[in-house]
XYZ file of C-alpha atoms in Angstrom:
20
model
C -119.276 26.303 -113.178
C -118.413 29.681 -111.754
C -119.490 30.743 -108.240
C -121.466 33.658 -109.690
C -123.570 31.304 -111.812
C -124.114 29.001 -108.840
C -125.194 31.930 -106.651
C -127.625 33.117 -109.308
C -129.081 29.634 -109.681
C -129.354 29.226 -105.919
C -131.062 32.609 -105.619
C -133.605 31.639 -108.290
C -134.384 28.322 -106.586
C -134.678 29.977 -103.173
C -136.965 32.666 -104.545
C -139.237 30.090 -106.172
C -139.283 27.932 -103.027
C -140.092 30.895 -100.769
C -142.552 32.335 -103.316
C -144.559 29.096 -103.229
């Protein structure tokens, strides 16, 4: 997996975690 994809995934997870 590329770093860009990992960063995007991480950002999504972080956003969902912080959103909740």
